Amino acid sequence: MAQSDIRVRFAPSPTGPLHMGGVRTALYNYLFARKHKGTFVLRVEDTDRTRYVEGAEQYIIDALNWCGLSYDEGVDKGGDYGPYRQSERSMLYRQYAEKMVQEGTAYYAFDTSEELEAMRERLKQQKSDIQQYNAVTRGDMRNSLTLSREEVNELINKNEPYVIRFKMPEDQHIAVNDLIRGEVEVNTNQLDDKILFKSDGMPTYHLANVVDDREMKISHVIRGEEWLPSLPLHFLLYEALGWKEEMPVFAHLPLILNPSGKGKLSKRDGKKQGFPVFPMQWTDPETGETFKGYKEWGYLPEAFINILAFLGWNPGTDRELYTLDELIEAFELEKVGKAGSKFDPDKAKWFNHQYLMKKSDNELAMLFMPVLKKKGYEPPFEFVREVCSLVKERVYLINEIWDHSFFFFQPPEKYDQKMVKKKWKEHTPELLNELKERLKALDEFQADIIKDTVKKLTQEKEVGMGQVMLPLRISLVGTGMGPDVAKIIEMIGKEETIRRIEKAVENINTGNAS
Ligand code: GLU
């Protein structure tokens, strides 16, 4: 339960899946709320019906759940300040927009798109730098500032479509403080008469956002840098609505950049360079294109959170591994940087590796069992646990456990030709056949006994250990990789070992190796 007046919100628009930058915004809000014993709200900003994407809202909820970022109030949770979906609050925005019209800080505008286009064209002809609806142009347009009250009423009664525009004050110097950026300054002559309320009966982002932050008693607005240019307008809206004194504190988070550092990290960067940018899998409902997420790539949610936390923030020490609870403790908005933060896919994997190594063999086996099941294997849990303990050092993603351990479950499908060329000699089949017979004769099939058997054979035949061990590994695994060969042999058992040796000798010797 909240014990302070700190209230923050994550306010995504359901226009598609949540990008990792969005999850980071949610995370920083969450950390800030939890640290200050405040309230974390999930508000869905769905007033732009043209960009609405089916399934996006549920995706956002599922992704936050997977990450463990629980919210206190929100769309599917309720709370004292609901509804939390903006499309269900349109009456409220209309009231405030009308109030602004009454008070003279906003006005009705009836201009058609042709009229707006003509205005821009005229300004272009006049070589005007700024071609927008503002103090200079509004006097020439069809709006409640230029039309008489009767004309306005008549147009409204005739159901003529109209929007409500903000009446941007002229030539005012605006300075708004941002916790991360410092002072953001602008002259209002640079800004236009933004639409606050659209002809479809829905508010625009700006009005709905400001009204809701006020109505939901939001104390701190923590959001992405792309909203920084809107800050002066939001400030003016707070002022126009008479809420300037209670304006929230603003903190605009730096961008997450692609690995080259040139440009914002996009889903295309991920597809091209082979790393996830979404928390979970997303299939575009229109194109059917599918993007695998961190989850499907085999990341642990706790690693994903740690990765995100460090994209824009750092504690000012060398320490990099933090659980969610430790992040709550350490997080400070003041330590969020201004500069864009470059995403490093290798570092992301490194984080995941650290978290995988922290898992017990039991936990790893539990994560790996479903992967095996999908591949059609249901070995005993004990066996899977042992496999995990043998390969975990080499594994960076959960899915890689399979790549590093498939030979415990199935014979190799092919033999690495480079290895074969280097290590498969003329006398190899003879050595392996002899070893096979000796292994067959073993009563106890344990790694150390197996190793002794190989050793004895190499001594008798006066060859180096490698001359048996490497071809043996090729036969069992198909490549030169993997844990201790004797251990692999012990694990897969006598029959399977013999079978694989025979198959390799037959195929590789006869030149059938593929
Ligand atoms: N709906 C906006 C978005 O999609 C929210 C911006 C804000 O947090 O004010 O990012």
Short mmCIF file of C-alpha atoms and ligand atoms in Angstrom, two decimals:
data_model
loop_
_atom_site.label_atom_id
_atom_site.label_comp_id
_atom_site.label_asym_id
_atom_site.label_seq_id
_atom_site.Cartn_x
_atom_site.Cartn_y
_atom_site.Cartn_z
CA MET A 1 0.00 0.00 0.00
CA ALA A 2 1.21 3.45 -0.86
CA GLN A 3 2.52 5.41 2.08
CA SER A 4 3.47 8.59 0.27
CA ASP A 5 1.97 11.08 -2.16
CA ILE A 6 4.35 9.98 -4.87
CA ARG A 7 2.25 8.83 -7.79
CA VAL A 8 3.75 7.93 -11.16
CA ARG A 9 2.25 6.43 -14.25
CA PHE A 10 3.30 4.44 -17.26
CA ALA A 11 1.09 5.66 -20.08
CA PRO A 12 1.65 3.63 -23.25
CA SER A 13 -0.44 3.97 -26.39
CA PRO A 14 -1.67 0.62 -27.73
CA THR A 15 -0.30 1.28 -31.20
CA GLY A 16 1.84 -1.86 -31.29
CA PRO A 17 3.99 -4.00 -29.03
CA LEU A 18 5.96 -2.50 -26.20
CA HIS A 19 9.52 -1.79 -27.34
CA MET A 20 12.31 -2.34 -24.80
CA GLY A 21 12.56 1.44 -24.49
CA GLY A 22 8.97 1.45 -23.31
CA VAL A 23 9.67 -1.28 -20.79
CA ARG A 24 12.58 0.77 -19.51
CA THR A 25 10.24 3.75 -19.00
CA ALA A 26 7.89 1.46 -17.09
CA LEU A 27 10.81 0.12 -15.05
CA TYR A 28 12.10 3.55 -14.04
CA ASN A 29 8.58 4.58 -13.02
CA TYR A 30 8.21 1.36 -11.06
CA LEU A 31 11.56 1.76 -9.30
CA PHE A 32 10.83 5.37 -8.42
CA ALA A 33 7.39 4.49 -7.06
CA ARG A 34 8.62 1.56 -5.00
CA LYS A 35 11.63 3.40 -3.67
CA HIS A 36 9.46 6.23 -2.41
CA LYS A 37 6.65 4.00 -1.21
CA GLY A 38 4.42 5.60 -3.80
CA THR A 39 1.87 4.36 -6.33
CA PHE A 40 2.53 3.06 -9.82
CA VAL A 41 -0.32 3.47 -12.30
CA LEU A 42 -0.82 1.87 -15.71
CA ARG A 43 -2.83 4.18 -17.94
CA VAL A 44 -3.64 3.28 -21.52
CA GLU A 45 -3.59 6.27 -23.88
CA ASP A 46 -5.78 5.03 -26.69
CA THR A 47 -7.38 8.21 -28.00
CA ASP A 48 -5.76 7.98 -31.41
CA ARG A 49 -8.18 5.48 -32.92
CA THR A 50 -6.43 5.54 -36.29
CA ARG A 51 -3.30 4.02 -34.76
CA TYR A 52 -5.06 1.58 -32.46
CA VAL A 53 -3.73 -1.97 -32.79
CA GLU A 54 -5.75 -4.95 -31.66
CA GLY A 55 -4.00 -6.97 -28.97
CA ALA A 56 -1.47 -4.29 -28.09
CA GLU A 57 -3.01 -3.48 -24.72
CA GLN A 58 -3.00 -7.11 -23.64
CA TYR A 59 0.57 -7.42 -24.87
CA ILE A 60 1.62 -4.49 -22.67
CA ILE A 61 -0.04 -6.06 -19.64
CA ASP A 62 1.52 -9.47 -20.32
CA ALA A 63 4.95 -7.96 -20.84
CA LEU A 64 4.82 -6.00 -17.58
CA ASN A 65 3.76 -9.17 -15.81
CA TRP A 66 6.59 -11.19 -17.31
CA CYS A 67 9.05 -8.53 -16.15
CA GLY A 68 7.56 -8.53 -12.66
CA LEU A 69 6.64 -4.84 -12.86
CA SER A 70 3.42 -4.91 -10.90
CA TYR A 71 1.29 -1.80 -10.86
CA ASP A 72 -1.09 -0.65 -8.15
CA GLU A 73 -3.80 0.90 -10.29
CA GLY A 74 -4.56 0.40 -13.93
CA VAL A 75 -6.75 -0.79 -16.77
CA ASP A 76 -7.25 -4.36 -15.61
CA LYS A 77 -6.86 -3.57 -11.92
CA GLY A 78 -9.06 -0.58 -11.25
CA GLY A 79 -8.32 2.00 -8.58
CA ASP A 80 -9.66 5.25 -7.16
CA TYR A 81 -8.88 7.34 -10.21
CA GLY A 82 -10.30 5.19 -13.00
CA PRO A 83 -11.22 4.48 -15.65
CA TYR A 84 -7.61 4.05 -16.72
CA ARG A 85 -8.29 3.75 -20.42
CA GLN A 86 -8.51 7.20 -22.01
CA SER A 87 -11.12 6.21 -24.58
CA GLU A 88 -13.48 5.74 -21.64
CA ARG A 89 -12.86 9.25 -20.33
CA SER A 90 -13.63 11.39 -23.37
CA MET A 91 -16.47 13.33 -21.68
CA LEU A 92 -14.01 14.60 -19.12
CA TYR A 93 -11.63 15.93 -21.74
CA ARG A 94 -14.48 17.57 -23.60
CA GLN A 95 -15.51 19.39 -20.44
CA TYR A 96 -12.04 20.79 -19.95
CA ALA A 97 -11.72 21.74 -23.61
CA GLU A 98 -15.05 23.59 -23.46
CA LYS A 99 -13.97 25.29 -20.27
CA MET A 100 -10.86 26.53 -22.00
CA VAL A 101 -12.95 27.86 -24.89
CA GLN A 102 -15.15 29.70 -22.41
CA GLU A 103 -12.16 31.20 -20.68
CA GLY A 104 -10.54 32.22 -23.96
CA THR A 105 -7.51 29.95 -23.85
CA ALA A 106 -8.87 27.73 -26.61
CA TYR A 107 -11.23 28.15 -29.58
CA TYR A 108 -13.30 26.22 -32.09
CA ALA A 109 -11.82 25.84 -35.55
CA PHE A 110 -13.92 24.80 -38.54
CA ASP A 111 -11.25 24.80 -41.22
CA THR A 112 -11.37 21.95 -43.70
CA SER A 113 -8.22 20.14 -44.70
CA GLU A 114 -8.31 22.04 -48.04
CA GLU A 115 -8.41 25.35 -46.21
CA LEU A 116 -5.50 24.30 -44.02
CA GLU A 117 -3.54 23.22 -47.05
CA ALA A 118 -4.27 26.53 -48.77
CA MET A 119 -2.98 28.39 -45.72
CA ARG A 120 0.29 26.45 -45.79
CA GLU A 121 0.65 27.02 -49.52
CA ARG A 122 0.08 30.76 -49.10
CA LEU A 123 2.76 30.92 -46.39
CA LYS A 124 5.15 28.95 -48.55
CA GLN A 125 4.61 31.43 -51.40
CA GLN A 126 5.35 34.25 -48.99
CA LYS A 127 8.55 32.41 -48.02
CA SER A 128 7.50 32.36 -44.41
CA ASP A 129 9.73 30.17 -42.17
CA ILE A 130 6.88 28.88 -40.09
CA GLN A 131 3.81 27.54 -41.85
CA GLN A 132 1.43 26.77 -39.09
CA TYR A 133 -1.79 27.67 -37.34
CA ASN A 134 -0.70 30.30 -34.83
CA ALA A 135 -1.07 33.89 -33.69
CA VAL A 136 -0.04 35.10 -37.13
CA THR A 137 -2.44 32.97 -39.15
CA ARG A 138 -5.40 32.27 -36.89
CA GLY A 139 -6.94 35.66 -37.72
CA ASP A 140 -7.34 34.57 -41.36
CA MET A 141 -8.94 31.23 -40.64
CA ARG A 142 -12.46 29.99 -39.95
CA ASN A 143 -12.66 29.79 -36.18
CA SER A 144 -14.54 31.14 -33.21
CA LEU A 145 -12.06 34.03 -32.99
CA THR A 146 -12.89 35.28 -36.48
CA LEU A 147 -16.54 34.24 -36.78
CA SER A 148 -19.40 35.81 -34.86
CA ARG A 149 -21.05 33.95 -32.02
CA GLU A 150 -24.14 33.41 -34.22
CA GLU A 151 -22.09 31.97 -37.04
CA VAL A 152 -20.31 29.63 -34.67
CA ASN A 153 -23.58 28.44 -33.13
CA GLU A 154 -25.06 27.91 -36.55
CA LEU A 155 -22.10 25.82 -37.71
CA ILE A 156 -22.23 23.71 -34.55
CA ASN A 157 -26.00 23.23 -34.88
CA LYS A 158 -25.50 22.15 -38.47
CA ASN A 159 -23.08 19.47 -37.18
CA GLU A 160 -20.26 21.02 -39.11
CA PRO A 161 -17.06 19.19 -38.00
CA TYR A 162 -14.77 21.25 -35.80
CA VAL A 163 -11.76 20.89 -33.57
CA ILE A 164 -10.79 22.78 -30.44
CA ARG A 165 -7.40 24.46 -30.68
CA PHE A 166 -5.18 25.87 -28.00
CA LYS A 167 -4.71 29.61 -28.31
CA MET A 168 -0.95 29.76 -28.09
CA PRO A 169 0.10 32.98 -26.36
CA GLU A 170 2.20 35.34 -28.45
CA ASP A 171 5.90 35.93 -27.92
CA GLN A 172 6.23 34.50 -24.46
CA HIS A 173 9.43 33.09 -23.12
CA ILE A 174 8.77 29.71 -21.51
CA ALA A 175 11.20 27.93 -19.21
CA VAL A 176 10.23 24.59 -17.69
CA ASN A 177 12.44 22.53 -15.46
CA ASP A 178 13.18 18.91 -16.20
CA LEU A 179 14.86 16.80 -13.56
CA ILE A 180 17.23 15.24 -16.07
CA ARG A 181 17.55 17.93 -18.73
CA GLY A 182 17.55 21.04 -16.60
CA GLU A 183 15.77 24.10 -17.97
CA VAL A 184 13.88 23.62 -21.26
CA GLU A 185 13.33 26.98 -22.92
CA VAL A 186 11.29 28.10 -25.89
CA ASN A 187 9.58 31.17 -27.28
CA THR A 188 5.89 30.57 -27.89
CA ASN A 189 6.20 32.04 -31.39
CA GLN A 190 7.90 28.74 -32.29
CA LEU A 191 4.82 26.78 -31.25
CA ASP A 192 1.49 26.31 -33.01
CA ASP A 193 -2.14 26.32 -31.92
CA LYS A 194 -2.23 22.62 -31.18
CA ILE A 195 -5.46 20.73 -31.57
CA LEU A 196 -6.73 19.70 -28.15
CA PHE A 197 -9.98 18.07 -29.12
CA LYS A 198 -10.64 16.38 -32.45
CA SER A 199 -13.73 16.28 -34.61
CA ASP A 200 -14.11 12.55 -33.83
CA GLY A 201 -15.03 13.38 -30.24
CA MET A 202 -11.67 12.34 -28.87
CA PRO A 203 -9.02 14.52 -27.28
CA THR A 204 -5.47 14.62 -28.65
CA TYR A 205 -2.65 13.18 -26.63
CA HIS A 206 -1.68 16.56 -25.16
CA LEU A 207 -4.99 17.45 -23.57
CA ALA A 208 -5.80 13.94 -22.36
CA ASN A 209 -2.32 13.50 -20.95
CA VAL A 210 -2.34 16.74 -18.98
CA VAL A 211 -5.91 16.30 -17.74
CA ASP A 212 -5.25 12.75 -16.61
CA ASP A 213 -1.98 13.51 -14.90
CA ARG A 214 -3.84 16.15 -12.95
CA GLU A 215 -6.97 14.07 -12.30
CA MET A 216 -4.92 11.04 -11.29
CA LYS A 217 -2.77 13.18 -8.97
CA ILE A 218 0.44 12.25 -10.73
CA SER A 219 3.40 13.75 -8.88
CA HIS A 220 6.22 12.82 -11.30
CA VAL A 221 6.04 12.37 -15.05
CA ILE A 222 8.84 10.02 -16.10
CA ARG A 223 8.76 9.39 -19.84
CA GLY A 224 10.81 9.09 -22.99
CA GLU A 225 12.80 11.89 -24.54
CA GLU A 226 10.53 12.02 -27.56
CA TRP A 227 8.05 13.91 -25.41
CA LEU A 228 10.47 16.64 -24.41
CA PRO A 229 9.36 18.96 -27.25
CA SER A 230 5.81 18.74 -25.85
CA LEU A 231 6.87 19.92 -22.43
CA PRO A 232 6.40 23.68 -23.05
CA LEU A 233 2.91 23.06 -24.44
CA HIS A 234 2.03 20.90 -21.45
CA PHE A 235 3.29 23.63 -19.16
CA LEU A 236 1.06 26.15 -20.95
CA LEU A 237 -1.91 23.80 -20.65
CA TYR A 238 -1.38 23.46 -16.91
CA GLU A 239 -1.23 27.23 -16.77
CA ALA A 240 -4.35 27.70 -18.90
CA LEU A 241 -6.30 25.23 -16.80
CA GLY A 242 -5.22 27.00 -13.62
CA TRP A 243 -3.10 24.10 -12.37
CA LYS A 244 0.35 25.59 -12.68
CA GLU A 245 1.05 25.39 -8.98
CA GLU A 246 0.39 21.67 -8.83
CA MET A 247 2.22 20.74 -11.98
CA PRO A 248 4.07 17.41 -11.67
CA VAL A 249 7.85 17.17 -11.75
CA PHE A 250 9.10 16.12 -15.19
CA ALA A 251 11.91 13.74 -16.04
CA HIS A 252 12.57 12.88 -19.68
CA LEU A 253 14.63 9.72 -20.15
CA PRO A 254 17.41 9.51 -22.73
CA LEU A 255 16.97 7.51 -25.92
CA ILE A 256 18.17 3.96 -26.30
CA LEU A 257 20.45 3.95 -29.33
CA ASN A 258 21.27 1.08 -31.68
CA PRO A 259 24.62 -0.70 -31.28
CA SER A 260 26.36 1.65 -33.72
CA GLY A 261 25.25 4.61 -31.62
CA LYS A 262 23.72 6.21 -34.70
CA GLY A 263 19.99 6.48 -34.23
CA LYS A 264 17.26 5.16 -32.05
CA LEU A 265 17.16 1.41 -31.49
CA SER A 266 14.49 -0.02 -33.78
CA LYS A 267 12.88 -3.38 -34.37
CA ARG A 268 14.64 -3.44 -37.75
CA ASP A 269 18.04 -3.16 -36.01
CA GLY A 270 17.10 -6.22 -33.99
CA LYS A 271 15.98 -8.21 -37.01
CA LYS A 272 19.07 -7.28 -39.01
CA GLN A 273 21.63 -7.85 -36.30
CA GLY A 274 19.99 -10.75 -34.54
CA PHE A 275 18.85 -9.55 -31.14
CA PRO A 276 15.45 -8.95 -29.55
CA VAL A 277 13.95 -5.49 -29.02
CA PHE A 278 10.57 -6.58 -27.65
CA PRO A 279 10.09 -8.22 -24.26
CA MET A 280 7.95 -11.02 -25.69
CA GLN A 281 6.97 -12.36 -29.06
CA TRP A 282 4.81 -10.09 -31.17
CA THR A 283 2.99 -10.93 -34.36
CA ASP A 284 1.87 -7.95 -36.36
CA PRO A 285 -1.89 -8.51 -36.80
CA GLU A 286 -1.83 -6.87 -40.24
CA THR A 287 1.28 -8.23 -41.89
CA GLY A 288 1.61 -11.42 -39.85
CA GLU A 289 5.29 -10.62 -39.35
CA THR A 290 6.60 -12.14 -36.13
CA PHE A 291 9.25 -10.74 -33.83
CA LYS A 292 10.71 -12.97 -31.13
CA GLY A 293 11.13 -11.29 -27.78
CA TYR A 294 13.64 -11.53 -24.96
CA LYS A 295 11.54 -14.29 -23.47
CA GLU A 296 11.65 -16.46 -26.59
CA TRP A 297 15.34 -15.77 -27.11
CA GLY A 298 15.97 -17.39 -23.75
CA TYR A 299 16.51 -14.40 -21.51
CA LEU A 300 15.50 -14.50 -17.88
CA PRO A 301 13.19 -11.64 -16.88
CA GLU A 302 15.51 -10.66 -14.03
CA ALA A 303 18.40 -10.33 -16.50
CA PHE A 304 16.25 -8.30 -18.90
CA ILE A 305 15.38 -5.92 -16.07
CA ASN A 306 19.01 -5.54 -15.10
CA ILE A 307 19.96 -4.85 -18.74
CA LEU A 308 17.26 -2.18 -19.03
CA ALA A 309 18.12 -0.55 -15.73
CA PHE A 310 21.62 0.15 -17.01
CA LEU A 311 20.46 1.66 -20.29
CA GLY A 312 20.39 5.24 -19.10
CA TRP A 313 21.12 4.89 -15.40
CA ASN A 314 24.04 3.70 -13.38
CA PRO A 315 24.68 3.69 -9.67
CA GLY A 316 28.02 5.46 -9.99
CA THR A 317 29.97 2.38 -8.88
CA ASP A 318 31.45 -0.62 -10.73
CA ARG A 319 28.71 -2.93 -9.62
CA GLU A 320 26.49 -4.15 -12.44
CA LEU A 321 24.36 -6.96 -11.10
CA TYR A 322 21.21 -5.89 -9.34
CA THR A 323 18.00 -7.72 -8.58
CA LEU A 324 14.76 -5.79 -8.85
CA ASP A 325 14.74 -5.22 -5.08
CA GLU A 326 18.33 -4.02 -5.12
CA LEU A 327 17.48 -1.69 -7.99
CA ILE A 328 14.62 -0.20 -5.97
CA GLU A 329 17.10 0.51 -3.23
CA ALA A 330 19.78 2.00 -5.48
CA PHE A 331 17.73 3.83 -8.10
CA GLU A 332 17.82 7.60 -8.25
CA LEU A 333 16.27 9.69 -11.00
CA GLU A 334 19.07 12.21 -10.56
CA LYS A 335 21.54 9.58 -11.74
CA VAL A 336 19.80 9.08 -15.06
CA GLY A 337 22.04 10.46 -17.81
CA LYS A 338 21.16 12.97 -20.51
CA ALA A 339 23.00 11.27 -23.36
CA GLY A 340 21.51 8.46 -25.41
CA SER A 341 22.47 5.04 -24.20
CA LYS A 342 23.95 2.60 -26.69
CA PHE A 343 22.53 -0.91 -26.63
CA ASP A 344 25.21 -3.58 -26.63
CA PRO A 345 23.80 -7.03 -27.55
CA ASP A 346 26.90 -8.87 -26.26
CA LYS A 347 26.66 -7.13 -22.93
CA ALA A 348 22.98 -8.10 -22.78
CA LYS A 349 23.97 -11.74 -23.22
CA TRP A 350 26.65 -11.35 -20.60
CA PHE A 351 24.02 -10.17 -18.12
CA ASN A 352 21.87 -13.17 -18.89
CA HIS A 353 24.83 -15.51 -18.47
CA GLN A 354 25.47 -14.07 -15.01
CA TYR A 355 21.90 -14.75 -14.01
CA LEU A 356 21.92 -18.24 -15.49
CA MET A 357 25.09 -19.04 -13.53
CA LYS A 358 23.37 -17.93 -10.36
CA LYS A 359 20.60 -20.45 -10.90
CA SER A 360 20.85 -23.82 -9.23
CA ASP A 361 21.07 -26.91 -11.44
CA ASN A 362 17.55 -27.70 -10.33
CA GLU A 363 16.22 -24.33 -11.49
CA LEU A 364 18.05 -24.61 -14.79
CA ALA A 365 16.65 -28.08 -15.35
CA MET A 366 13.20 -26.70 -14.70
CA LEU A 367 13.75 -24.05 -17.38
CA PHE A 368 15.21 -26.58 -19.79
CA MET A 369 12.59 -29.33 -19.40
CA PRO A 370 9.95 -27.47 -21.48
CA VAL A 371 12.52 -26.86 -24.24
CA LEU A 372 13.26 -30.60 -24.30
CA LYS A 373 9.61 -31.46 -24.28
CA LYS A 374 9.04 -29.31 -27.33
CA LYS A 375 11.77 -31.26 -29.07
CA GLY A 376 10.06 -34.51 -28.13
CA TYR A 377 12.26 -35.59 -25.22
CA GLU A 378 11.12 -36.30 -21.69
CA PRO A 379 14.19 -37.63 -19.91
CA PRO A 380 14.31 -38.10 -16.12
CA PHE A 381 14.71 -34.84 -14.22
CA GLU A 382 17.93 -36.04 -12.57
CA PHE A 383 19.51 -36.56 -15.94
CA VAL A 384 18.53 -33.08 -17.16
CA ARG A 385 19.87 -31.57 -13.97
CA GLU A 386 23.22 -33.24 -14.51
CA VAL A 387 23.31 -32.08 -18.13
CA CYS A 388 22.66 -28.50 -16.99
CA SER A 389 25.46 -28.64 -14.46
CA LEU A 390 27.85 -29.86 -17.16
CA VAL A 391 27.09 -27.20 -19.76
CA LYS A 392 25.94 -24.11 -17.90
CA GLU A 393 29.34 -22.40 -18.00
CA ARG A 394 29.06 -22.17 -21.76
CA VAL A 395 25.46 -21.04 -21.93
CA TYR A 396 24.40 -17.40 -22.38
CA LEU A 397 20.72 -17.91 -23.18
CA ILE A 398 18.32 -20.58 -21.93
CA ASN A 399 17.83 -21.77 -25.51
CA GLU A 400 21.57 -22.34 -25.86
CA ILE A 401 21.44 -25.13 -23.30
CA TRP A 402 20.15 -27.30 -26.12
CA ASP A 403 22.91 -26.23 -28.53
CA HIS A 404 25.49 -27.20 -25.96
CA SER A 405 23.86 -30.44 -24.85
CA PHE A 406 21.83 -31.96 -27.69
CA PHE A 407 24.24 -34.93 -27.87
CA PHE A 408 23.04 -36.09 -24.46
CA PHE A 409 19.65 -36.70 -26.05
CA GLN A 410 20.29 -37.60 -29.66
CA PRO A 411 23.19 -38.71 -31.86
CA PRO A 412 24.92 -36.08 -33.99
CA GLU A 413 23.24 -35.48 -37.33
CA LYS A 414 26.48 -34.58 -39.03
CA TYR A 415 30.19 -34.51 -38.42
CA ASP A 416 32.23 -31.33 -38.47
CA GLN A 417 34.30 -31.75 -41.64
CA LYS A 418 37.13 -29.50 -40.52
CA MET A 419 37.59 -31.57 -37.38
CA VAL A 420 37.32 -34.79 -39.32
CA LYS A 421 40.01 -33.69 -41.75
CA LYS A 422 42.34 -32.72 -38.95
CA LYS A 423 41.73 -35.51 -36.47
CA TRP A 424 40.37 -38.54 -38.31
CA LYS A 425 43.46 -40.52 -39.38
CA GLU A 426 43.85 -43.75 -41.23
CA HIS A 427 44.31 -45.75 -38.05
CA THR A 428 41.40 -44.05 -36.26
CA PRO A 429 38.77 -46.71 -37.10
CA GLU A 430 41.04 -49.42 -35.79
CA LEU A 431 41.65 -47.55 -32.55
CA LEU A 432 37.96 -46.81 -32.08
CA ASN A 433 36.95 -50.40 -32.82
CA GLU A 434 39.40 -51.63 -30.24
CA LEU A 435 38.13 -49.10 -27.72
CA LYS A 436 34.59 -50.11 -28.46
CA GLU A 437 35.36 -53.74 -27.55
CA ARG A 438 37.01 -52.67 -24.32
CA LEU A 439 34.11 -50.42 -23.39
CA LYS A 440 31.71 -53.26 -24.10
CA ALA A 441 33.58 -55.41 -21.60
CA LEU A 442 33.34 -52.85 -18.79
CA ASP A 443 31.15 -53.76 -15.87
CA GLU A 444 31.13 -50.36 -14.30
CA PHE A 445 30.41 -47.61 -16.75
CA GLN A 446 31.79 -44.57 -14.97
CA ALA A 447 33.76 -41.61 -16.26
CA ASP A 448 37.01 -42.36 -14.42
CA ILE A 449 36.98 -46.02 -15.41
CA ILE A 450 36.22 -45.03 -19.00
CA LYS A 451 39.08 -42.58 -18.93
CA ASP A 452 41.45 -45.27 -17.62
CA THR A 453 40.33 -47.57 -20.39
CA VAL A 454 41.19 -44.97 -23.01
CA LYS A 455 44.50 -44.26 -21.35
CA LYS A 456 45.48 -47.90 -21.26
CA LEU A 457 44.62 -48.30 -24.92
CA THR A 458 46.73 -45.29 -25.95
CA GLN A 459 49.66 -46.56 -23.91
CA GLU A 460 49.49 -50.01 -25.45
CA LYS A 461 49.15 -48.63 -28.95
CA GLU A 462 51.76 -45.97 -28.24
CA VAL A 463 49.61 -43.10 -29.45
CA GLY A 464 48.74 -39.79 -27.78
CA MET A 465 45.47 -39.43 -25.82
CA GLY A 466 44.21 -36.95 -28.39
CA GLN A 467 44.34 -39.54 -31.14
CA VAL A 468 41.56 -41.44 -29.45
CA MET A 469 39.77 -38.74 -27.51
CA LEU A 470 39.18 -36.38 -30.41
CA PRO A 471 37.81 -38.91 -32.89
CA LEU A 472 35.76 -40.25 -30.02
CA ARG A 473 34.32 -36.81 -29.42
CA ILE A 474 33.57 -36.39 -33.12
CA SER A 475 31.73 -39.72 -33.05
CA LEU A 476 29.63 -38.83 -30.03
CA VAL A 477 29.05 -35.11 -30.49
CA GLY A 478 29.79 -34.45 -34.14
CA THR A 479 32.15 -31.57 -33.36
CA GLY A 480 35.09 -30.76 -31.15
CA MET A 481 32.98 -29.12 -28.46
CA GLY A 482 31.30 -30.22 -25.27
CA PRO A 483 32.15 -31.27 -21.75
CA ASP A 484 34.48 -34.11 -20.74
CA VAL A 485 34.13 -37.02 -23.21
CA ALA A 486 34.29 -39.69 -20.51
CA LYS A 487 31.44 -37.95 -18.72
CA ILE A 488 29.38 -37.81 -21.92
CA ILE A 489 29.98 -41.55 -22.39
CA GLU A 490 28.92 -42.29 -18.84
CA MET A 491 25.78 -40.24 -19.28
CA ILE A 492 24.59 -41.61 -22.60
CA GLY A 493 25.45 -45.16 -21.57
CA LYS A 494 27.17 -48.12 -23.09
CA GLU A 495 24.73 -49.06 -25.84
CA GLU A 496 24.38 -45.56 -27.21
CA THR A 497 28.15 -45.00 -27.09
CA ILE A 498 28.80 -48.20 -29.02
CA ARG A 499 26.11 -47.30 -31.52
CA ARG A 500 27.57 -43.86 -32.14
CA ILE A 501 31.13 -45.18 -32.49
CA GLU A 502 29.97 -47.77 -35.00
CA LYS A 503 28.01 -45.26 -36.98
CA ALA A 504 30.92 -42.82 -37.11
CA VAL A 505 33.41 -45.48 -38.10
CA GLU A 506 31.11 -46.69 -40.81
CA ASN A 507 30.19 -43.29 -42.19
CA ILE A 508 33.40 -41.38 -41.79
CA ASN A 509 35.56 -44.27 -42.94
CA THR A 510 33.56 -44.89 -46.05
CA GLY A 511 33.62 -41.26 -46.93
CA ASN A 512 29.92 -40.90 -46.18
CA ALA A 513 30.41 -38.29 -43.52
CA SER A 514 28.22 -35.33 -44.20
N1 GLU B 1 1.03 7.82 -24.66
C1 GLU B 1 2.36 8.34 -24.66
C2 GLU B 1 3.28 7.26 -25.23
O1 GLU B 1 2.82 6.43 -25.92
C3 GLU B 1 2.76 8.68 -23.25
C4 GLU B 1 3.71 9.80 -23.11
C5 GLU B 1 3.74 10.25 -21.67
O2 GLU B 1 4.16 9.42 -20.84
O3 GLU B 1 3.35 11.35 -21.39
O4 GLU B 1 4.45 7.20 -25.04
#
